[in-house]
Amino acid sequence: MSRKQEVEGIKKIVLTVKEVAELLDVSTTTIYTMVRCSEIPHTRIRSKIVFHAPTIEKWVAGESHEREVVQL
């Protein structure tokens, strides 16, 4: 876990588009396309697209086949 993901001992549970793109080694444009096509679990906080870190970890590991929007 990077220093950026842990702040004062609290693990970050929400990831940004940029962080997910870096995690998956793809462009942010790819992530926005995946969001638009509901190919990756995500939610919105107002107009900001965010990702629930534990859900993304499971999705990447193939443990979750969720393709719908996640409600936080």
XYZ file of C-alpha atoms in Angstrom:
72
model
C 0.000 0.000 0.000
C 1.401 3.341 -0.973
C 1.813 6.216 1.451
C -0.827 8.095 -0.525
C -3.381 5.346 0.159
C -2.773 5.426 3.909
C -3.238 8.628 5.857
C -2.410 8.574 9.549
C -3.084 4.832 9.822
C -6.448 4.991 8.033
C -6.666 2.945 4.848
C -8.245 4.824 1.966
C -11.492 3.159 0.852
C -12.357 5.376 -2.111
C -10.184 5.581 -5.216
C -10.196 8.219 -7.937
C -10.281 7.630 -11.686
C -6.553 8.396 -11.849
C -5.721 5.931 -9.054
C -7.750 3.131 -10.667
C -6.122 3.851 -14.033
C -2.689 3.550 -12.407
C -3.724 0.364 -10.603
C -4.901 -1.233 -13.862
C -2.091 0.309 -15.955
C -4.515 1.906 -18.410
C -5.346 5.500 -19.309
C -7.931 7.593 -17.524
C -9.800 7.721 -20.849
C -10.128 3.931 -20.702
C -11.520 4.143 -17.178
C -14.056 6.809 -18.206
C -15.117 4.579 -21.129
C -15.470 1.577 -18.813
C -17.604 3.689 -16.454
C -19.794 4.924 -19.303
C -20.315 1.335 -20.493
C -20.848 0.034 -16.905
C -17.864 -2.296 -17.260
C -16.344 -1.426 -13.876
C -18.031 -1.028 -10.480
C -18.193 2.646 -9.501
C -20.306 5.298 -7.865
C -20.641 9.048 -8.011
C -20.311 11.565 -5.233
C -22.093 14.537 -6.720
C -20.463 14.680 -10.150
C -17.203 12.950 -9.165
C -16.690 9.322 -10.200
C -15.153 7.223 -7.425
C -14.439 3.555 -6.796
C -14.850 1.538 -3.590
C -11.332 0.128 -3.071
C -12.340 -3.300 -1.631
C -14.816 -3.798 -4.494
C -12.176 -2.902 -7.097
C -9.663 -5.259 -5.435
C -12.187 -8.127 -5.679
C -13.123 -7.143 -9.232
C -9.457 -7.152 -10.320
C -8.914 -10.526 -8.638
C -11.898 -11.908 -10.536
C -13.876 -12.524 -7.367
C -16.584 -10.049 -8.302
C -18.447 -10.031 -11.574
C -20.187 -6.760 -10.743
C -20.611 -4.478 -13.690
C -23.212 -2.197 -12.220
C -22.925 1.033 -10.332
C -22.059 0.473 -6.660
C -24.028 2.459 -4.098
C -21.945 3.643 -1.136
